[in-house]
Coordinates of C-alpha atoms and ligand atoms in Angstrom, one line a residue:
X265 CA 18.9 16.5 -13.0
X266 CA 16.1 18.9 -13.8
X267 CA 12.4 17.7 -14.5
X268 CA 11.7 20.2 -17.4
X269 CA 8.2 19.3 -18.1
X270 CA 5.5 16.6 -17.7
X271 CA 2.6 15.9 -20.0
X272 CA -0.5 14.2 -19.2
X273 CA -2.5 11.3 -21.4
X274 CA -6.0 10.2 -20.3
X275 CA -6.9 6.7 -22.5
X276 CA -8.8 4.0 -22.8
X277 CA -7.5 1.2 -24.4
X278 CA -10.0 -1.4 -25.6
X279 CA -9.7 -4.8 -25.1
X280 CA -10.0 -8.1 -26.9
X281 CA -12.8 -9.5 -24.3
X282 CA -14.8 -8.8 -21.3
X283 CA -12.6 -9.4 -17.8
X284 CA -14.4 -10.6 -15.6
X285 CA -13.7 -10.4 -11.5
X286 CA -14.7 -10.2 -8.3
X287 CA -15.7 -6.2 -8.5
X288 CA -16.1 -5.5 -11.9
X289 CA -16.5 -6.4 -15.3
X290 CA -14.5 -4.3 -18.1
X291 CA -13.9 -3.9 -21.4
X292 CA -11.6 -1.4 -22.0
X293 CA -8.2 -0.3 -19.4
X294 CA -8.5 3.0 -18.5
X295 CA -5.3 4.4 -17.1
X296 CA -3.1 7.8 -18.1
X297 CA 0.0 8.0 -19.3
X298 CA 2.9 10.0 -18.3
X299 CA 5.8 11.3 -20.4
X300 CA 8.3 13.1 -18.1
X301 CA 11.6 15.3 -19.6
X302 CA 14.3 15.1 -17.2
X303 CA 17.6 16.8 -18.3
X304 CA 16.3 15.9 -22.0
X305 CA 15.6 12.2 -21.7
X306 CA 12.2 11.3 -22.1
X307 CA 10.5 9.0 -19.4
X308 CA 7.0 6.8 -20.0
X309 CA 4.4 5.3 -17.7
X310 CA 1.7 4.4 -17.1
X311 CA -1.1 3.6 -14.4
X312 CA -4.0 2.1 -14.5
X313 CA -6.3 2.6 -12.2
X314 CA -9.3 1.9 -14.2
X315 CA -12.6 3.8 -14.9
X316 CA -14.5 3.2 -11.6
X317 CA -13.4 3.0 -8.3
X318 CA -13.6 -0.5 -7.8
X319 CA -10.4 -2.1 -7.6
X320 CA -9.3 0.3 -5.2
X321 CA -10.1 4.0 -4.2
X322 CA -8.8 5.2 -7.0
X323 CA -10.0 6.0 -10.7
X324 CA -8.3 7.2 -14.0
X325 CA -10.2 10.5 -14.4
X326 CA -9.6 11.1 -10.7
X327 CA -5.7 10.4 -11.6
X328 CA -5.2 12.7 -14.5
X329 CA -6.9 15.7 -12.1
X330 CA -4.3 15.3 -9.4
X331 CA -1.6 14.8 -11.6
X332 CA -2.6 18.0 -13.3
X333 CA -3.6 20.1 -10.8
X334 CA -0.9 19.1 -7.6
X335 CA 1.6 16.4 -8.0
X336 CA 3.4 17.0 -11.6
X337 CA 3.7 21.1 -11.0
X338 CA 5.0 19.5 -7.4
X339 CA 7.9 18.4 -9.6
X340 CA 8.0 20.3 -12.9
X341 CA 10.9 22.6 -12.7
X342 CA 12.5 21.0 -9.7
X343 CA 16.2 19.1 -9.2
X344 CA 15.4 15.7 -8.9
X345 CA 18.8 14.0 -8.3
X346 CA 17.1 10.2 -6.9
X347 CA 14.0 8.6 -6.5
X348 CA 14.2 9.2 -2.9
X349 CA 14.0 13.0 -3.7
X350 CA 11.1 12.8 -6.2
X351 CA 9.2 10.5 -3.1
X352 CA 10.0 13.6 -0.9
X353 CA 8.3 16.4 -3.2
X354 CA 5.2 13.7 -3.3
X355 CA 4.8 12.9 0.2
X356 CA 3.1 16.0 1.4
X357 CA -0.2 14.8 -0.7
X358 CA -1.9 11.5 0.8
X359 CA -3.1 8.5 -0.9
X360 CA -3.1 8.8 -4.8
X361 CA -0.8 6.1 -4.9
X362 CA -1.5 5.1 -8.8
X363 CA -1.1 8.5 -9.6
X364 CA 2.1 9.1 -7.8
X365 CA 3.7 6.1 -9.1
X366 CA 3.4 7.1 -12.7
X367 CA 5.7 10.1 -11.6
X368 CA 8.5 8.0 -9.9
X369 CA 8.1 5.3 -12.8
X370 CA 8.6 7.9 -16.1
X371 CA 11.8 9.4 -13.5
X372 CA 13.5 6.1 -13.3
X373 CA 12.7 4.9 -17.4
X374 CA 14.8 8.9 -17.5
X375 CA 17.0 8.1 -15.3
X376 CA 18.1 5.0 -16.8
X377 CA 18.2 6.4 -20.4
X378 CA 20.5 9.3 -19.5
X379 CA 22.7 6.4 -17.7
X380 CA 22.0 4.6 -20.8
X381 CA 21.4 0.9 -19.2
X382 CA 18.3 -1.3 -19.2
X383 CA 16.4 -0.2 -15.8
X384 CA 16.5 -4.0 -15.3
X385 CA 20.1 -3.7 -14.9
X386 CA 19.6 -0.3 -13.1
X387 CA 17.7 -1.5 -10.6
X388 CA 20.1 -4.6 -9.7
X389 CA 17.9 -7.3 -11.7
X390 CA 19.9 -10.8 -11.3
X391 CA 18.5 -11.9 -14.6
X392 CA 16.9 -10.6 -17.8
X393 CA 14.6 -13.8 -18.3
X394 CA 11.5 -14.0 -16.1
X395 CA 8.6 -16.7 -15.5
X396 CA 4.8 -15.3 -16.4
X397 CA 2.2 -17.2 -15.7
X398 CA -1.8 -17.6 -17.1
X399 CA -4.6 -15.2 -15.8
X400 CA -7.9 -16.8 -16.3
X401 CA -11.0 -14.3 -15.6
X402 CA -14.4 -15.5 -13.9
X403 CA -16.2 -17.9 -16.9
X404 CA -20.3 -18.8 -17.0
X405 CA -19.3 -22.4 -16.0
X406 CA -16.9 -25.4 -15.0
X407 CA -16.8 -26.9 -18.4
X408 CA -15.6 -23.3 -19.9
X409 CA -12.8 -22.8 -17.1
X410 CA -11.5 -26.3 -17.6
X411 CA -11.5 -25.3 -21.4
X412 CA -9.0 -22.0 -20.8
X413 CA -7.3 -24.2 -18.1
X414 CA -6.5 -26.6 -21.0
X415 CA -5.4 -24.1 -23.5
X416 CA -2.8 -22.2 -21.1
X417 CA -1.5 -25.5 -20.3
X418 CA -0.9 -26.6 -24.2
X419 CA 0.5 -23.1 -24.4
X420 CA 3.0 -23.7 -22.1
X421 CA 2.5 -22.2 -19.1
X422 CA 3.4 -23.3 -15.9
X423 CA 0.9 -21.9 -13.4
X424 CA -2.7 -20.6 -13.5
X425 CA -4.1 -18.2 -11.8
X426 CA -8.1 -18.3 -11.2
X427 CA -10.1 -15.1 -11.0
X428 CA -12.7 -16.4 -8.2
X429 CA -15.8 -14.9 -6.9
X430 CA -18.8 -15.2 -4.5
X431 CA -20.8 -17.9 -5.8
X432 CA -18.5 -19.5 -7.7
X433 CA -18.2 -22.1 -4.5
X434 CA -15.9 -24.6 -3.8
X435 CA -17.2 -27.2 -5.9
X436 CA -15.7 -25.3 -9.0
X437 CA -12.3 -25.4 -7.6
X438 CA -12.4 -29.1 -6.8
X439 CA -13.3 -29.9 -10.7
X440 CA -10.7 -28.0 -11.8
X441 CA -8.3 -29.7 -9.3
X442 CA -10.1 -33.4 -10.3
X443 CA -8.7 -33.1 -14.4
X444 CA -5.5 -30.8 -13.4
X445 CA -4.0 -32.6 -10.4
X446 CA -0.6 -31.6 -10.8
X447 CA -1.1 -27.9 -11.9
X448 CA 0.6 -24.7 -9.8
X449 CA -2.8 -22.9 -9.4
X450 CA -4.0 -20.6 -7.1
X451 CA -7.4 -18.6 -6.8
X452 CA -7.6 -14.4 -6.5
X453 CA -10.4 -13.4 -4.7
X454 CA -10.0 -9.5 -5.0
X455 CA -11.2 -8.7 -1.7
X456 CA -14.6 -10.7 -2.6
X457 CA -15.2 -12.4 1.1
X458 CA -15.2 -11.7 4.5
X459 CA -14.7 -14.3 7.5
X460 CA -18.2 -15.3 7.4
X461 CA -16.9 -17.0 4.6
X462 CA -14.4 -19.1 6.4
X463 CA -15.8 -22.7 5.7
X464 CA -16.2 -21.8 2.0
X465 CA -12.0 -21.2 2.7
X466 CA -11.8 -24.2 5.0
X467 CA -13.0 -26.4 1.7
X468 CA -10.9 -24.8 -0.7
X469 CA -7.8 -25.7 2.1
X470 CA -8.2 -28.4 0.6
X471 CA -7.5 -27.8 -3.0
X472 CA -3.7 -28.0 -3.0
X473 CA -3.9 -24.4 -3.8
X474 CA -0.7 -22.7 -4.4
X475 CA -1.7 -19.3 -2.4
X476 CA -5.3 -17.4 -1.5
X477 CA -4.8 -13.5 -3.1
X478 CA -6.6 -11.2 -1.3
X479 CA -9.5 -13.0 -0.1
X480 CA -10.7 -10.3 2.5
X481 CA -10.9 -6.5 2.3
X482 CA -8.9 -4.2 0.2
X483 CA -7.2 -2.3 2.8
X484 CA -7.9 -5.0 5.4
X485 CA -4.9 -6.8 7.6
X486 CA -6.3 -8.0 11.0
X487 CA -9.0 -10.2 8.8
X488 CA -6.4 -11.8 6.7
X489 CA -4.0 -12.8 9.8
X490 CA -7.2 -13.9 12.0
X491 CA -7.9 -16.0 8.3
X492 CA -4.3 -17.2 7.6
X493 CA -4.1 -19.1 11.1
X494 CA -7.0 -20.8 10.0
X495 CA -5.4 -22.0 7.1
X496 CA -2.6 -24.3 5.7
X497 CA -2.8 -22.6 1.9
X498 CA -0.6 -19.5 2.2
X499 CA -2.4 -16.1 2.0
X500 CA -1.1 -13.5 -0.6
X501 CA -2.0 -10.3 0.1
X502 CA -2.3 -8.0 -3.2
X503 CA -5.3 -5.3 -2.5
X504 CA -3.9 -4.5 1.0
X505 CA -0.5 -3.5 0.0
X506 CA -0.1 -0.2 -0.6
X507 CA 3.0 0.9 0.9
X508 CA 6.0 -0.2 3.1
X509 CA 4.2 0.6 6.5
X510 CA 1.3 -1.5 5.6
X511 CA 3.9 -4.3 4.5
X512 CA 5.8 -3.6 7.6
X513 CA 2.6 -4.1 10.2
X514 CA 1.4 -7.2 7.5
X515 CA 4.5 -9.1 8.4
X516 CA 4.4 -8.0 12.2
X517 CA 0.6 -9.4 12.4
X518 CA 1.2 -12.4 9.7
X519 CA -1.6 -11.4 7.9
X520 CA -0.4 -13.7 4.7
X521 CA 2.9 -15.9 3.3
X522 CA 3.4 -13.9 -0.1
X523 CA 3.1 -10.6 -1.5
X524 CA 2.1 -9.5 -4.9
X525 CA 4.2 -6.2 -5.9
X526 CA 2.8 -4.1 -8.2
X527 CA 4.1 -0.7 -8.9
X528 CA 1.2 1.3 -9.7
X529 CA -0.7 0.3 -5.8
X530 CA 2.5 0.7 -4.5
X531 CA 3.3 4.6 -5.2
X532 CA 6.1 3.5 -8.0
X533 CA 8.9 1.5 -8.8
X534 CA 11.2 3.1 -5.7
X535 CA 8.4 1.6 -3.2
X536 CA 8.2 -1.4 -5.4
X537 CA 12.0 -2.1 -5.3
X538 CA 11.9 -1.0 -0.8
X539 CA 9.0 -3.9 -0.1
X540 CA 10.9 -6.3 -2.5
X541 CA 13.8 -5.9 0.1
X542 CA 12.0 -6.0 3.1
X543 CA 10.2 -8.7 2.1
X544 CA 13.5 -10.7 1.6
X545 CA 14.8 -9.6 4.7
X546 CA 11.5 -10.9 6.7
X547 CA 11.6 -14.2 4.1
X548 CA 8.3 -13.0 2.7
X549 CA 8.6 -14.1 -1.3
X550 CA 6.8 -12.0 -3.8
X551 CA 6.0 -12.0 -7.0
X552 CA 4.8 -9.4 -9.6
X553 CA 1.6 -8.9 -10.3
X554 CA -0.2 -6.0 -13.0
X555 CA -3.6 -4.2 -14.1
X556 CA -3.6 -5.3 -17.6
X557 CA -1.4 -2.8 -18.8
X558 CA -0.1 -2.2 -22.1
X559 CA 3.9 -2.7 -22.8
X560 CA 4.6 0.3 -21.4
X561 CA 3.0 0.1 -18.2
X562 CA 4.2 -3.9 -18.1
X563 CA 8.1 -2.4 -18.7
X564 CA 8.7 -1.7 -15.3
X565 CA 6.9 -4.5 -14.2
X566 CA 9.4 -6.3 -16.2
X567 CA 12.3 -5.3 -14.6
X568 CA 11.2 -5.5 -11.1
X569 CA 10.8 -9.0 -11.6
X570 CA 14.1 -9.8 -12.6
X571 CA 14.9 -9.0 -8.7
X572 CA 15.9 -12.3 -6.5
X573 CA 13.4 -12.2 -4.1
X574 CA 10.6 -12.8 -7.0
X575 CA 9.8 -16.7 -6.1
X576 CA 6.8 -17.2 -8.5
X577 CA 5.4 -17.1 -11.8
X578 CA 4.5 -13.4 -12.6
X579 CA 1.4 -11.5 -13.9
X580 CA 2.8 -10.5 -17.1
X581 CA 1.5 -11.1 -20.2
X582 CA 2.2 -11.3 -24.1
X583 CA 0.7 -8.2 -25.5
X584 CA -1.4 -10.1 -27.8
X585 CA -3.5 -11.9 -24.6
X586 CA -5.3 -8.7 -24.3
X587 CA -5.2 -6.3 -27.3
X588 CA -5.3 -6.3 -30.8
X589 CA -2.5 -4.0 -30.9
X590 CA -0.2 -2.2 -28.2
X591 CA 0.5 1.1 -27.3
X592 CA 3.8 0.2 -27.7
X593 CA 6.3 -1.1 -30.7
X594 CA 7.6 -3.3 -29.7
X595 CA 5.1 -4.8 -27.9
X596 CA 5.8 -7.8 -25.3
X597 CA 5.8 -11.4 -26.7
X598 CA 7.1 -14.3 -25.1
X599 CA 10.6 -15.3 -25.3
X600 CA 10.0 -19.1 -24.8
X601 CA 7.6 -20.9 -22.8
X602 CA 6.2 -19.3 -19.9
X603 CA 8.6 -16.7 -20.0
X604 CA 9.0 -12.8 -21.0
X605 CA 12.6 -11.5 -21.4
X606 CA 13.2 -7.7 -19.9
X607 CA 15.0 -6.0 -22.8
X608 CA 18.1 -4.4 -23.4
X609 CA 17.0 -1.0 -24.5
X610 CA 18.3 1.5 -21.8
X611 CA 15.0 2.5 -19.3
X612 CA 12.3 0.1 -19.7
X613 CA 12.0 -0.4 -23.1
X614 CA 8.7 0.4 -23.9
X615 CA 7.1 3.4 -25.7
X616 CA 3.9 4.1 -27.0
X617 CA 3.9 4.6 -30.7
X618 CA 2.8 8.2 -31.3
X619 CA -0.3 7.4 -33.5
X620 CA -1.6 4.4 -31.6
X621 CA -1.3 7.1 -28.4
X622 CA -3.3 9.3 -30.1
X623 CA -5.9 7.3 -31.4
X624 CA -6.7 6.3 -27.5
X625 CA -6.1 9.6 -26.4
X626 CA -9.4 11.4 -24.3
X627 CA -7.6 14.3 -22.8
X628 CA -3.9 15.4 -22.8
X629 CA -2.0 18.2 -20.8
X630 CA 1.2 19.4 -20.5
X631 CA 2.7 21.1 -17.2
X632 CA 5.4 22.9 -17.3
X633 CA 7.5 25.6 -15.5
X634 CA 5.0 28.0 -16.5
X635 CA 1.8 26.0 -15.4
X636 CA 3.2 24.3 -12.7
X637 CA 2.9 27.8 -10.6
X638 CA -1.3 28.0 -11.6
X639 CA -3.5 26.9 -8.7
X640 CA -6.6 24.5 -10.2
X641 CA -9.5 26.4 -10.5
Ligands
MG134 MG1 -5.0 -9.7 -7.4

């Protein structure tokens, strides 16, 4: 199996609304798309990084470059028989995880399409039908959260999630808790806080929170496992996890309960499915979380979380929750209450729709055996 060429597509996709978090506010996702050719089937995915480098070291401009310039012509032209192969031709280049992972995900939407099976299936997904859960970013005030609270419920969802940052204070939390005592909720911090914070923590122990993402540091452990033993709520760590090592020393450490995969931090769906199965093996659940990605970059997300050791509601969402049209047709909708169905298209599923593409399109490339040999200038 022979990777025959790659092309490249910086966008920005706009969204419906401002999303608000702990490092950043943002209107549009900015994120590049990949669309690999391996032995004639067509791969697509994307990552989303985002425009700045604020969620993470990272940024979409930044992506595209390396892509271009080192790690497609590292693969353009070359036999790629598995995904531990492709992982091998990356490995030489450090960091760049978004980047790399849009590589291994287009291979394995490919691979499944020349197999021609649903990647959920490929992958060894026990079920189609997975559990999503309500994102709600950072509002001006209580009454407004309460408000979004309320209208996730009466959608039908069955667990919130909070976007929280500094200043927000406990307080908020234990209003929300007052009118919703019942609700699965739990607060992300994105790496907001440090331990100086730890009564504001030691209050919100008290919340009946489901889990604590990523209070502390983005590529912080030691923190989080000096924080955890502090703390009844279970710590999820999201930010920190960026590949099996760092899961490996988390677990060693107990620097936090639960994991939130996603496959775009994580270097790609082969790392994905390799934390999925050594958190199982350490009894670590996970669950699968995104960056606001349209269809095509929530495909693979899909079908990782139709893996067994995915123990809670997932960041996935109905394309209409964030854009007035997807990339892709057809988009993502849910297939009942508080749930997404992965579908049986063979790879993914999802493709962007060649106009739509375009019209979001900034700058496009396309490596192949002839480029791939050209140093950047
Ligand atoms: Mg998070």
């Amino acid at each position: 199996m022979q990777v025959n060429s790659i092309d490249l597509f910086r966008v920005a996709m706009p969204m419906k609304s401002v999303w608000r978090t702990a490092f950043s506010e943002m209107s549009d996702i900015d994120c590049v798309l990949v669309r690999l050719d391996l032995d004639g089937a067509v791969g697509w995915a994307e990552t989303a990084p985002y425009a700045a480098p604020n969620y993470c070291g990272e940024w979409a401009d930044g992506a595209f470059d390396v892509l271009r310039d080192w790690l497609a012509p590292a693969l353009v032209g070359r036999k790629v028989p598995d995904s531990g192969v492709l992982q091998g031709f990356l490995k030489s280049f450090k960091g760049n995880q978004f980047a790399k992972s849009a590589l291994d995900i287009a291979w394995w939407d490919a691979r499944a399409k020349l197999d021609g099976k649903p990647l959920w299936q490929f992958i060894g997904g026990t079920s189609p039908k997975v559990t999503v859960g309500a994102d709600i970013p950072v509002q001006d005030d209580s009454d407004s959260l309460i408000g979004e609270i309320a209208a996730a419920l009466d959608a039908g969802f069955v667990r919130v999630k909070l976007k929280f940052r500094p200043g927000m204070g406990a307080d908020t939390i234990r209003a929300v808790r007052r009118r919703f005592p019942d609700t699965v909720m739990h607060i992300d911090c994105n790496s907001g806080f440090t331990l100086d914070d730890l009564p504001l923590f030691r209050e919100l122990d008290q919340c009946g929170l489901a889990m604590i993402e990523q209070p502390l540091g983005h590529d912080d452990l030691i923190d989080h496992a000096n924080l955890q033993r502090e703390l009844q709520t279970p710590i999820c760590l999201d930010e920190s996890i960026v590949s099996l090592d760092k899961v490996r020393k988390a677990i060693e450490i107990g620097a936090g309960r639960w994991v939130n995969l996603k496959v775009g931090r994580v270097g790609g769906l082969s790392n994905a499915i390799a934390i999925h199965d050594l958190c199982q093996h350490h009894q670590i659940p996970c669950w699968v979380g995104g960056m606001l990605e349209s269809a095509v970059g929530q495909g693979p997300s899909l079908a990782l979380a139709t893996l067994p050791n995915i123990a809670y509601p997932n960041d996935i969402f109905p394309s209409a929750r964030f854009y007035q049209q997807d990339l892709s047709e057809p988009e993502i909708t849910l297939s009942g209450p508080s749930a997404v169905t992965a579908p049986d298209r063979p790879g993914h599923g999802f493709g962007p729709d060649p106009q739509r593409l375009e019209h979001v399109t900034i700058r496009h490339t396309r490596v192949t055996g002839e480029t791939a040999g050209m140093q950047p200038a």
